[in-house]
Coordinates of N, CA and C in Angstrom, one line a residue:
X1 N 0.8 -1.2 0.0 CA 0.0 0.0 0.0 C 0.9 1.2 0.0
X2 N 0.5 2.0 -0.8 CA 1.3 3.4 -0.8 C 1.3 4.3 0.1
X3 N 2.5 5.1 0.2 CA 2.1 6.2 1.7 C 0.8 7.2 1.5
X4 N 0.4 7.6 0.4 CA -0.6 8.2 0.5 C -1.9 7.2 0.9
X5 N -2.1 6.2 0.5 CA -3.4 5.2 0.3 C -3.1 5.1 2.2
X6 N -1.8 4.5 2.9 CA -1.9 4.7 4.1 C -2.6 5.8 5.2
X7 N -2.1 6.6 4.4 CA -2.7 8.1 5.4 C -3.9 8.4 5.2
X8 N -4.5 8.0 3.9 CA -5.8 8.1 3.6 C -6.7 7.3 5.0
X9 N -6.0 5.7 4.5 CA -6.7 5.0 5.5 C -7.2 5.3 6.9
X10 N -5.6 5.9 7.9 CA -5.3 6.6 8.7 C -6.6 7.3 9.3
X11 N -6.4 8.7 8.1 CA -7.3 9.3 8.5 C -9.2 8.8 8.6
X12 N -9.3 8.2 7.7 CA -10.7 7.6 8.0 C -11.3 6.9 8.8
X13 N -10.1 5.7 9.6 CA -10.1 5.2 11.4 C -10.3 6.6 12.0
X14 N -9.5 7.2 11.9 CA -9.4 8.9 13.1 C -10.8 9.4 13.2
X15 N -11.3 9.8 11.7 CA -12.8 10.6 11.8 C -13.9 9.7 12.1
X16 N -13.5 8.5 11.7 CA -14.7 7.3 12.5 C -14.7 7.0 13.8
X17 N -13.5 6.6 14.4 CA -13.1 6.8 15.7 C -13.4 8.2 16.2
X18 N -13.5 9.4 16.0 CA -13.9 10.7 16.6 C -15.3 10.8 17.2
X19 N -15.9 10.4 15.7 CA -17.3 9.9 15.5 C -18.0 9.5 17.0
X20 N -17.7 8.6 17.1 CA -18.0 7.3 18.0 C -17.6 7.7 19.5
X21 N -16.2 8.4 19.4 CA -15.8 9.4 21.3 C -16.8 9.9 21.2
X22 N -17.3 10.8 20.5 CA -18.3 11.9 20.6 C -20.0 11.4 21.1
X23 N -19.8 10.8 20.3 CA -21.5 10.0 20.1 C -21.5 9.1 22.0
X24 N -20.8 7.8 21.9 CA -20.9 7.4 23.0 C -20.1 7.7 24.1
X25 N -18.7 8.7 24.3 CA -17.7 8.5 24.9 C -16.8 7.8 24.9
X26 N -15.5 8.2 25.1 CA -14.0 7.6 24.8 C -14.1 6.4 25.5
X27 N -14.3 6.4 26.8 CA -14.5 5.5 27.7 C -15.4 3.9 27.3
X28 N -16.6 4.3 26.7 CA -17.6 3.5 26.8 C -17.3 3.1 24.7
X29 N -16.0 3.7 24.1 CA -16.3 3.0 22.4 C -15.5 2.1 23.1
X30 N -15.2 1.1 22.0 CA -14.2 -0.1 22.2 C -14.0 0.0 21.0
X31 N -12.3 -1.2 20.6 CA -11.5 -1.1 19.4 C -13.1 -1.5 18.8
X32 N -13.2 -3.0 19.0 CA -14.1 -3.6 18.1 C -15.3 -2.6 17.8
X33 N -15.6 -1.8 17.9 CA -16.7 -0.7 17.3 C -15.7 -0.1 16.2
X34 N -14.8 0.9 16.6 CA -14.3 1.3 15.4 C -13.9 0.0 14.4
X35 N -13.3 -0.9 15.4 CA -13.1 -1.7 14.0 C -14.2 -2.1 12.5
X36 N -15.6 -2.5 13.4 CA -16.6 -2.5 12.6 C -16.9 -1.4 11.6
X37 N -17.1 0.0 12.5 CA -17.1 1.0 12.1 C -16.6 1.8 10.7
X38 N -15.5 1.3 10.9 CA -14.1 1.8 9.9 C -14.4 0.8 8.6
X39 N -15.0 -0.4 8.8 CA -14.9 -1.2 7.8 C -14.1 -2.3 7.9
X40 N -13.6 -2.5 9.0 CA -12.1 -3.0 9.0 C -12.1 -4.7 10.2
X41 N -11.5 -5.4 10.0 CA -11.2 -6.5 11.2 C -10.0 -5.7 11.6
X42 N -10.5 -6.4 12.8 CA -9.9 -5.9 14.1 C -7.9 -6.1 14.0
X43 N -7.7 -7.0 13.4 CA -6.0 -7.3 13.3 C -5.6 -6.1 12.2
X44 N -6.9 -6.0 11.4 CA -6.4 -5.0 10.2 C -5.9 -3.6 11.0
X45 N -7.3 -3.3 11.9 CA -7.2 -1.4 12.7 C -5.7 -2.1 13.5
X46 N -5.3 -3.2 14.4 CA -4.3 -3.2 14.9 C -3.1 -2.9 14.7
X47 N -3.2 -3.4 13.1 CA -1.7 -3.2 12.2 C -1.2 -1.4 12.5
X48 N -2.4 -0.5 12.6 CA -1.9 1.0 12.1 C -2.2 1.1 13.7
X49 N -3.1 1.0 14.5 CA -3.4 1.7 15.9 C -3.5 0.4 17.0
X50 N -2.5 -0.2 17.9 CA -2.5 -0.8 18.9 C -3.7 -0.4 19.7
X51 N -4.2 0.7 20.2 CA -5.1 0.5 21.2 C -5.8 1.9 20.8
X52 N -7.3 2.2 21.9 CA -7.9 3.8 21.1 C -6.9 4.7 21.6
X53 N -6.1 4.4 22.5 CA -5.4 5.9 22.9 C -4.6 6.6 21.7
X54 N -3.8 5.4 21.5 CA -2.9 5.7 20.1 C -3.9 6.4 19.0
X55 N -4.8 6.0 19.1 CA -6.1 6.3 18.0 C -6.1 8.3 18.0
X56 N -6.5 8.5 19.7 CA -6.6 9.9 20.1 C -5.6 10.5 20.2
X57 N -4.7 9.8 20.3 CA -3.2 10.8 20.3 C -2.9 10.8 18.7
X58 N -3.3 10.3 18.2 CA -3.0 11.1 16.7 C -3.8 11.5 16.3
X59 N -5.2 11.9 16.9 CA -6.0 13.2 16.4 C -5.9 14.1 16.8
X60 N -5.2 14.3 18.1 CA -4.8 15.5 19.0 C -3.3 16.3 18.2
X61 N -2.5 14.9 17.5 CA -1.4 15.6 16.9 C -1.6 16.2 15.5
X62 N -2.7 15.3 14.6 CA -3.1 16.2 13.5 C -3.6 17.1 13.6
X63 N -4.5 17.4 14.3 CA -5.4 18.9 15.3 C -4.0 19.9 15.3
X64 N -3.1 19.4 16.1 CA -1.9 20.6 16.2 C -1.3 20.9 14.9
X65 N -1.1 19.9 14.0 CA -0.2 19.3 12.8 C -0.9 20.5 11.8
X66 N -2.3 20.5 12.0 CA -3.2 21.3 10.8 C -2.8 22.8 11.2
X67 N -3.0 23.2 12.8 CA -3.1 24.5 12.9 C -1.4 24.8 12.6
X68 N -0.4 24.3 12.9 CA 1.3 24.5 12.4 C 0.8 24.7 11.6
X69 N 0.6 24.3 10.3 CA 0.1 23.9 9.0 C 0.1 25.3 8.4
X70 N -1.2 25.4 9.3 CA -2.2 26.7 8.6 C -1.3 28.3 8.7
X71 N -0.5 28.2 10.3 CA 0.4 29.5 10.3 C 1.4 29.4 9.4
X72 N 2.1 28.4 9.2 CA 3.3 28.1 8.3 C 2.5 29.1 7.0
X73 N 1.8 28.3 6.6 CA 0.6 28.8 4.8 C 1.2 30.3 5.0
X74 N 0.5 30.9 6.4 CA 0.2 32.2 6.4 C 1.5 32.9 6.7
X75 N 2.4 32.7 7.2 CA 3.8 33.2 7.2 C 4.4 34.0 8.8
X76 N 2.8 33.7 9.3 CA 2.7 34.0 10.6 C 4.1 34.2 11.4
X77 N 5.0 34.6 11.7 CA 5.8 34.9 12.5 C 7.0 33.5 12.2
X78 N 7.0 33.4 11.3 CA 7.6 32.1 10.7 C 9.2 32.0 11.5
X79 N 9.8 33.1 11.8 CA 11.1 32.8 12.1 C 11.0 33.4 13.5
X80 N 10.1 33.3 14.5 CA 10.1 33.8 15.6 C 9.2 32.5 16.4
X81 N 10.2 31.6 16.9 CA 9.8 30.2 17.6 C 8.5 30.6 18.9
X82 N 9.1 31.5 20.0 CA 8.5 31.7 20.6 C 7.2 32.2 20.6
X83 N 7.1 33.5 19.4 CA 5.7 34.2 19.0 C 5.0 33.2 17.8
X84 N 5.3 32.1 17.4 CA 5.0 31.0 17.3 C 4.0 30.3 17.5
X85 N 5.0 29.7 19.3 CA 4.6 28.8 20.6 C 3.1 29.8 20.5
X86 N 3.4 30.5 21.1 CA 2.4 32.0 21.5 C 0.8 31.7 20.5
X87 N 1.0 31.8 19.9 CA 0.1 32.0 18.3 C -0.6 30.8 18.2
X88 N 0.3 29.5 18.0 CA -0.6 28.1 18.2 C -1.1 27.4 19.1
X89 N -0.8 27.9 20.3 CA -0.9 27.3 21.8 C -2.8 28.2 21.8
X90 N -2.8 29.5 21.6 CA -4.0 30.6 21.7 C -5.2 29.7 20.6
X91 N -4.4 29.7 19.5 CA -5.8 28.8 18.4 C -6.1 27.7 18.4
X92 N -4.8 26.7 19.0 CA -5.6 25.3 19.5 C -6.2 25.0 20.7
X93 N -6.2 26.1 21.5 CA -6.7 26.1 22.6 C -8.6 26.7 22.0
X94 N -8.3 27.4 21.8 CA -9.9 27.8 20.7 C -10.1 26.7 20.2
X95 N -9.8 25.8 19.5 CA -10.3 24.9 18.5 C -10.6 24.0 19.3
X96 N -10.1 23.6 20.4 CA -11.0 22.2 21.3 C -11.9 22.9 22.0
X97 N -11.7 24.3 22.4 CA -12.7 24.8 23.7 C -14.1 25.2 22.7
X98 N -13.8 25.6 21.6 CA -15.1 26.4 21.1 C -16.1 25.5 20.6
X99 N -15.8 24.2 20.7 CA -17.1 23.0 20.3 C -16.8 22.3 21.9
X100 N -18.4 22.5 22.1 CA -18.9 21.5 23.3 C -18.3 20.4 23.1
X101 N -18.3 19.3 22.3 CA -18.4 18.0 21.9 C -17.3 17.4 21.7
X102 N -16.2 18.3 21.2 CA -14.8 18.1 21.3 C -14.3 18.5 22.5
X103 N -15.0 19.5 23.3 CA -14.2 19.5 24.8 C -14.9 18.5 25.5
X104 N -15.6 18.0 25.3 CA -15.7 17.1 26.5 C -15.0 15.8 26.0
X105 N -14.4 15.5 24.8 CA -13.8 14.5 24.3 C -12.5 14.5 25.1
X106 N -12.0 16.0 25.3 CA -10.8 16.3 25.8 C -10.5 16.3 27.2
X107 N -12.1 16.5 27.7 CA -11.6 16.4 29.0 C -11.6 14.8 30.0
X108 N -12.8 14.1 29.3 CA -12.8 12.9 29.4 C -11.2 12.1 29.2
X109 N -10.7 12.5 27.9 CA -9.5 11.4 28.1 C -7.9 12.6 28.7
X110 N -8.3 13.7 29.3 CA -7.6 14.4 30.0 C -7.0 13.3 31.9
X111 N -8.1 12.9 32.0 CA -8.2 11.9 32.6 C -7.6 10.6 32.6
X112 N -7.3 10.5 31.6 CA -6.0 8.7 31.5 C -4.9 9.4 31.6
X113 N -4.2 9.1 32.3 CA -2.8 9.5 33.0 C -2.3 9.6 31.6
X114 N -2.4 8.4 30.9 CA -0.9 7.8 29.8 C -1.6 8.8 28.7
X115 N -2.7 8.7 28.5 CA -3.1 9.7 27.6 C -2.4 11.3 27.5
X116 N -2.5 11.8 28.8 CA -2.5 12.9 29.6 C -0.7 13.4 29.2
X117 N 0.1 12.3 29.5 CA 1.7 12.5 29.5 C 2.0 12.6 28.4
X118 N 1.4 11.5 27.3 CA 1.9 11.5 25.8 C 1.1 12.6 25.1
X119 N 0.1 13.3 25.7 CA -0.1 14.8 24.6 C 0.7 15.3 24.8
X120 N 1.8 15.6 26.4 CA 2.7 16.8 26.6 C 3.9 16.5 26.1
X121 N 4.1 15.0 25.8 CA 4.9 14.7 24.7 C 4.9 15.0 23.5
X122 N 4.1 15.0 23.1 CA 2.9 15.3 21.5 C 3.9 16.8 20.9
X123 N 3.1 17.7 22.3 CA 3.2 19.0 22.4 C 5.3 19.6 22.4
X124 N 5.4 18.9 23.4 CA 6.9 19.0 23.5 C 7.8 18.7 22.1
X125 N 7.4 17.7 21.2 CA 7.6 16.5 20.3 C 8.0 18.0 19.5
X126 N 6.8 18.2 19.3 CA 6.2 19.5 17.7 C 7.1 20.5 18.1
X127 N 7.1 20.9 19.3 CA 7.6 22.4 20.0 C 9.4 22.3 19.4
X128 N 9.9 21.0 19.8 CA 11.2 20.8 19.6 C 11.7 20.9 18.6
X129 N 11.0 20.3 17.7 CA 10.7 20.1 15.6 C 11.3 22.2 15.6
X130 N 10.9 23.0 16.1 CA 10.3 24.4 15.4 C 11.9 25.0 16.3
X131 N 11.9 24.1 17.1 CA 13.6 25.3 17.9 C 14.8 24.6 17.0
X132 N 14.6 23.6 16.7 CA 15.9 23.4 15.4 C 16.0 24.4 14.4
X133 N 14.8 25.1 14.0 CA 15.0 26.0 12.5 C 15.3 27.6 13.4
X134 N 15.5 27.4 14.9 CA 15.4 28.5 15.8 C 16.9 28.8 16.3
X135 N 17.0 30.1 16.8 CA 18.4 30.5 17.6 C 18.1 30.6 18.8
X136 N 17.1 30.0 19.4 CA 16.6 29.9 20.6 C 17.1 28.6 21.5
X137 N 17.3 28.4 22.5 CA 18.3 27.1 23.8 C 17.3 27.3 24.9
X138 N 16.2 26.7 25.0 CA 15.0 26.5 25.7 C 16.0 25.7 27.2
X139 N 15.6 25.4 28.3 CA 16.0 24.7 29.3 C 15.0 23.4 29.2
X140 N 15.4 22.2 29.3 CA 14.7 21.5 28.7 C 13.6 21.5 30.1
X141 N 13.9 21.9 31.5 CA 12.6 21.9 32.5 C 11.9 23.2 32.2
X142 N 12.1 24.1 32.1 CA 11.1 25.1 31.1 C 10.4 25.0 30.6
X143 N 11.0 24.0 29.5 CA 9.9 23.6 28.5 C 8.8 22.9 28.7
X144 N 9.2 21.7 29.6 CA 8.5 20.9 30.3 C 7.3 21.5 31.2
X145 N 7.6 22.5 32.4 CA 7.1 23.3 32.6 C 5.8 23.8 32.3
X146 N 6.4 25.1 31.2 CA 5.2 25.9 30.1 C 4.7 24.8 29.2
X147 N 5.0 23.6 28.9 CA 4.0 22.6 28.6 C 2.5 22.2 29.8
X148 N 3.3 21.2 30.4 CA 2.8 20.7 31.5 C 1.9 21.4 32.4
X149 N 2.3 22.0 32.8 CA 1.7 23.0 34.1 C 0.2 23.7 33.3
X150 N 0.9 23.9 31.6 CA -0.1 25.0 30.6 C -1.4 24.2 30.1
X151 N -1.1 22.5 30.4 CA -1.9 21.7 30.3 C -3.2 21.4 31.1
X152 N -2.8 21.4 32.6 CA -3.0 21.0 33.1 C -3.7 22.3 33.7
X153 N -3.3 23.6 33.5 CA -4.1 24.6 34.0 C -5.4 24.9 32.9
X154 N -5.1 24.7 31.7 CA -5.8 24.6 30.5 C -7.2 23.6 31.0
X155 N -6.7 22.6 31.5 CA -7.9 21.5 31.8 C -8.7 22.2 32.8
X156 N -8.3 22.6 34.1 CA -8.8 22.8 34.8 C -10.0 23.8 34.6
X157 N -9.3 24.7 34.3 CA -10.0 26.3 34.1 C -11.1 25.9 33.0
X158 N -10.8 25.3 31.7 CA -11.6 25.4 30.6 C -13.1 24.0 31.9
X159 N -12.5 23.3 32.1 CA -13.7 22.5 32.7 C -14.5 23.2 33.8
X160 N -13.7 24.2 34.4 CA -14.9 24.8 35.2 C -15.5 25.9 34.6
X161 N -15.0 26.6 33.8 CA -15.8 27.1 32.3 C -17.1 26.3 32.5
X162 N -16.9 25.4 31.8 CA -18.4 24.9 31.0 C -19.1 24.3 31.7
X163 N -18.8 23.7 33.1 CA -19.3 23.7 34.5 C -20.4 24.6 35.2
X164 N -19.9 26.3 34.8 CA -20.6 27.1 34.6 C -20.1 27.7 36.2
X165 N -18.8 27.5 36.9 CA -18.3 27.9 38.0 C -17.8 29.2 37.9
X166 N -17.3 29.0 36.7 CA -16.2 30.4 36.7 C -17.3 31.1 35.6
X167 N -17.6 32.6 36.5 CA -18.1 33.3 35.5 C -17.2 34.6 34.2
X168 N -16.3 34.0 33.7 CA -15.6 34.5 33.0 C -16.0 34.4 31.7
X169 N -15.0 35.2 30.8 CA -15.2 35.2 29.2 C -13.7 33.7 28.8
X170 N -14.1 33.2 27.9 CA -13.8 31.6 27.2 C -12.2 32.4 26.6
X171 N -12.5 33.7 26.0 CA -11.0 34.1 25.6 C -9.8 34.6 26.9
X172 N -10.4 35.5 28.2 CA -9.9 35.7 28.9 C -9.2 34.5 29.4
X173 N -9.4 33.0 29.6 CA -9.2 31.9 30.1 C -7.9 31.8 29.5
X174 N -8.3 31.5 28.1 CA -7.4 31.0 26.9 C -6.2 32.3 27.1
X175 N -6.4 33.4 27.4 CA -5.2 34.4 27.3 C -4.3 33.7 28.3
X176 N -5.2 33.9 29.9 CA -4.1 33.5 31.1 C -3.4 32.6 30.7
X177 N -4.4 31.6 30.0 CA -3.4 30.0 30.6 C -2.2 30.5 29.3
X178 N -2.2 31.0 27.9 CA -1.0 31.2 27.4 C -0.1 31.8 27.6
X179 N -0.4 32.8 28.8 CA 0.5 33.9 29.5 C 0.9 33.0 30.5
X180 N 0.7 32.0 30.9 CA 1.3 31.2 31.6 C 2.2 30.3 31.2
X181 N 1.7 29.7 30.3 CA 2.8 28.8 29.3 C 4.3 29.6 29.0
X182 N 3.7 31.4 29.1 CA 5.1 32.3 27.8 C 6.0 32.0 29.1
X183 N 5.2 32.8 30.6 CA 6.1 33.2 31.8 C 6.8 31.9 31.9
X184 N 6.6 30.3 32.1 CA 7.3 29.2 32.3 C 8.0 29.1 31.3
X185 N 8.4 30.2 30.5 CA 9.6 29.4 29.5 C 10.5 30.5 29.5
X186 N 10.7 31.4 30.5 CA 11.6 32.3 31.4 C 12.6 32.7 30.0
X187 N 11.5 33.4 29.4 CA 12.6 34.0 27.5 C 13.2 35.3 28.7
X188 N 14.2 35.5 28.1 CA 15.0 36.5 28.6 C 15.0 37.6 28.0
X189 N 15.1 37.7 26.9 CA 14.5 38.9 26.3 C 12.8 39.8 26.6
X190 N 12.9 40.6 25.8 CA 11.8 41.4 25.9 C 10.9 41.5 24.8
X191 N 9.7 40.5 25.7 CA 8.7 40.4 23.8 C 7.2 41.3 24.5
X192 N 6.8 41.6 24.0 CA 5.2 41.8 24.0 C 4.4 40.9 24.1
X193 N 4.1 40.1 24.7 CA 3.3 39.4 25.1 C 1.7 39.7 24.3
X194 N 1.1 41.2 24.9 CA -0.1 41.2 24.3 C 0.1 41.9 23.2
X195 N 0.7 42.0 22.5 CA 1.1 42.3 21.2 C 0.6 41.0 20.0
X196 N 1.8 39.7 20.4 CA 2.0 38.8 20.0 C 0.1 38.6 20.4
X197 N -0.8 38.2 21.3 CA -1.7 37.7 21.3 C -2.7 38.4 20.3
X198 N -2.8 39.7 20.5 CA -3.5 40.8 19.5 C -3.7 40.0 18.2
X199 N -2.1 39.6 17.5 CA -1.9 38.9 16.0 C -2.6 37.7 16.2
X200 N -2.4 36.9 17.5 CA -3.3 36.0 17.4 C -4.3 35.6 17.4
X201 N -5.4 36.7 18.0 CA -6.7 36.9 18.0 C -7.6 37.5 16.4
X202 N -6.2 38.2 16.1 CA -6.9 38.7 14.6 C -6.6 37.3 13.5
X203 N -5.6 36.6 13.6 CA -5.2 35.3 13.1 C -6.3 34.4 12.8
X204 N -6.8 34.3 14.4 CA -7.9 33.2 14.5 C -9.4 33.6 13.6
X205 N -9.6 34.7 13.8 CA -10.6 35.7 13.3 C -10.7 35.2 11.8
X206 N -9.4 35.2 11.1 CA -9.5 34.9 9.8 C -9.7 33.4 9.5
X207 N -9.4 33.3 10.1 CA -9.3 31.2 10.0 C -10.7 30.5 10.2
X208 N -11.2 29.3 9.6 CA -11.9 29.0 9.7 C -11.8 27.9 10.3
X209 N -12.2 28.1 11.5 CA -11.9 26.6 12.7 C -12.6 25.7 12.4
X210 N -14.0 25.9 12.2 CA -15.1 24.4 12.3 C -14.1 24.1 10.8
X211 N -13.5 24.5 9.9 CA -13.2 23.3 8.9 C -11.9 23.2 9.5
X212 N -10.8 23.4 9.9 CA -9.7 22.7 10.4 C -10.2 21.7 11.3
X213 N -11.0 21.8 12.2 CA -11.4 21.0 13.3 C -11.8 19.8 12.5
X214 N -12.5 19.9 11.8 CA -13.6 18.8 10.6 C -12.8 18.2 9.2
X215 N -11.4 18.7 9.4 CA -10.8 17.4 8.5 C -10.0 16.7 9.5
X216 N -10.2 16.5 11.0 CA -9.8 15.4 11.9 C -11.0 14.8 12.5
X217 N -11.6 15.6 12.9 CA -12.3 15.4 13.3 C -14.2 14.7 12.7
X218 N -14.8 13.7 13.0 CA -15.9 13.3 12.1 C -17.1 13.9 12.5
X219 N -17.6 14.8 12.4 CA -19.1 15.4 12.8 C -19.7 16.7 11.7
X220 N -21.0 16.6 11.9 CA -21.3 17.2 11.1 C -22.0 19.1 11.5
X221 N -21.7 19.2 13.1 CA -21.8 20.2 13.6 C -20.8 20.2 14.5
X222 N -19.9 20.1 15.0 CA -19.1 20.3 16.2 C -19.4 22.0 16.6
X223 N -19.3 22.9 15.7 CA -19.0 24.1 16.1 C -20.3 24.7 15.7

């Protein structure tokens, strides 16, 4: 099978398997559903995806993979790593928060530990890819840090969002927790912070999320 006919495949487990988190919960699909689902026996979905986590963790990395993607296209701050980080951390934080259906996807498997470690891996993985074309020397507990910490405040805050505890605005959330992420990565220099977010807010503005979200994602309304 050719790499493209692979990826094709790929992707059609992912939006089937999306499908089905959404519809029944991550918790309550099993392989053997997607496997039916997809079209596929069960040894066939095992060949490309051992278990559903592997499944979610590569929708969580094409999710990130598309929005890189889309700033790259656009030229967005292309040689500035950190106003970058800044820029895609603010739009993919939008893209899981602004559909009900995908946050509760997120927050539900926010909750499997192994899940939980390999997004900040995911995250860390991509982040590291973007400081090689960089003159930037991150500390690698820094990084770890403004990942981890930006995750895990990310979860919290956005779930008591839609909890309906915190009476706040959904962008105000998404600014802190990225201002939190910049402060844990202790840049020594002097950036603008709400400068860099301004571009990112007018960024998002132009972008069309329900379709970036919807070529990983399987539904026919998420947003």
């Amino acid at each position: 099978m050719k790499d493209s006919e692979v990826n094709q495949l790929k992707d059609h487990i992912i939006k089937t398997a999306s499908g089905l988190f959404i519809k029944y919960g991550y918790g309550k699909t099993t392989i053997r559903q997607i496997a039916e689902s997809s079209g596929l026996g069960r040894g066939h979905l095992y060949y490309y995806f051992k278990k559903k986590e592997d499944i979610l963790l590569y929708l969580y990395k094409e999710l990130l993979e598309k929005i890189y993607g889309t700033i790259a296209e656009k030229k967005i701050k292309e040689n500035d790593i950190v106003a970058n980080y800044i820029i895609s951390q603010y739009i993919y934080t939008h893209a899981i928060a602004t559909s009900e259906k995908v946050f509760r996807l997120y927050i539900e498997a926010s909750n499997v530990r192994s899940i939980r470690q390999e997004y900040i891996n995911i995250l860390l993985g991509l982040f590291k890819e973007k400081l090689v074309e960089s003159n930037y020397d991150f500390n690698d507990k820094d990084l770890y840090m403004s990942i981890a910490m930006g995750c895990a405040g990310e979860c919290e805050l956005l779930n008591q969002y839609y909890e309906g505890v915190l009476n706040v605005d959904l962008d105000d959330i998404i600014i802190n927790v990225v201002k939190t992420r910049f402060a844990l990565l202790n840049v020594d220099e002097q950036i603008d912070i709400d400068k860099i977010i301004q571009e990112a807010k007018e960024f998002k503005d132009d972008m069309n999320l329900e379709e970036v979200v919807n070529t990983v994602v399987e539904s026919s309304d998420l947003i």
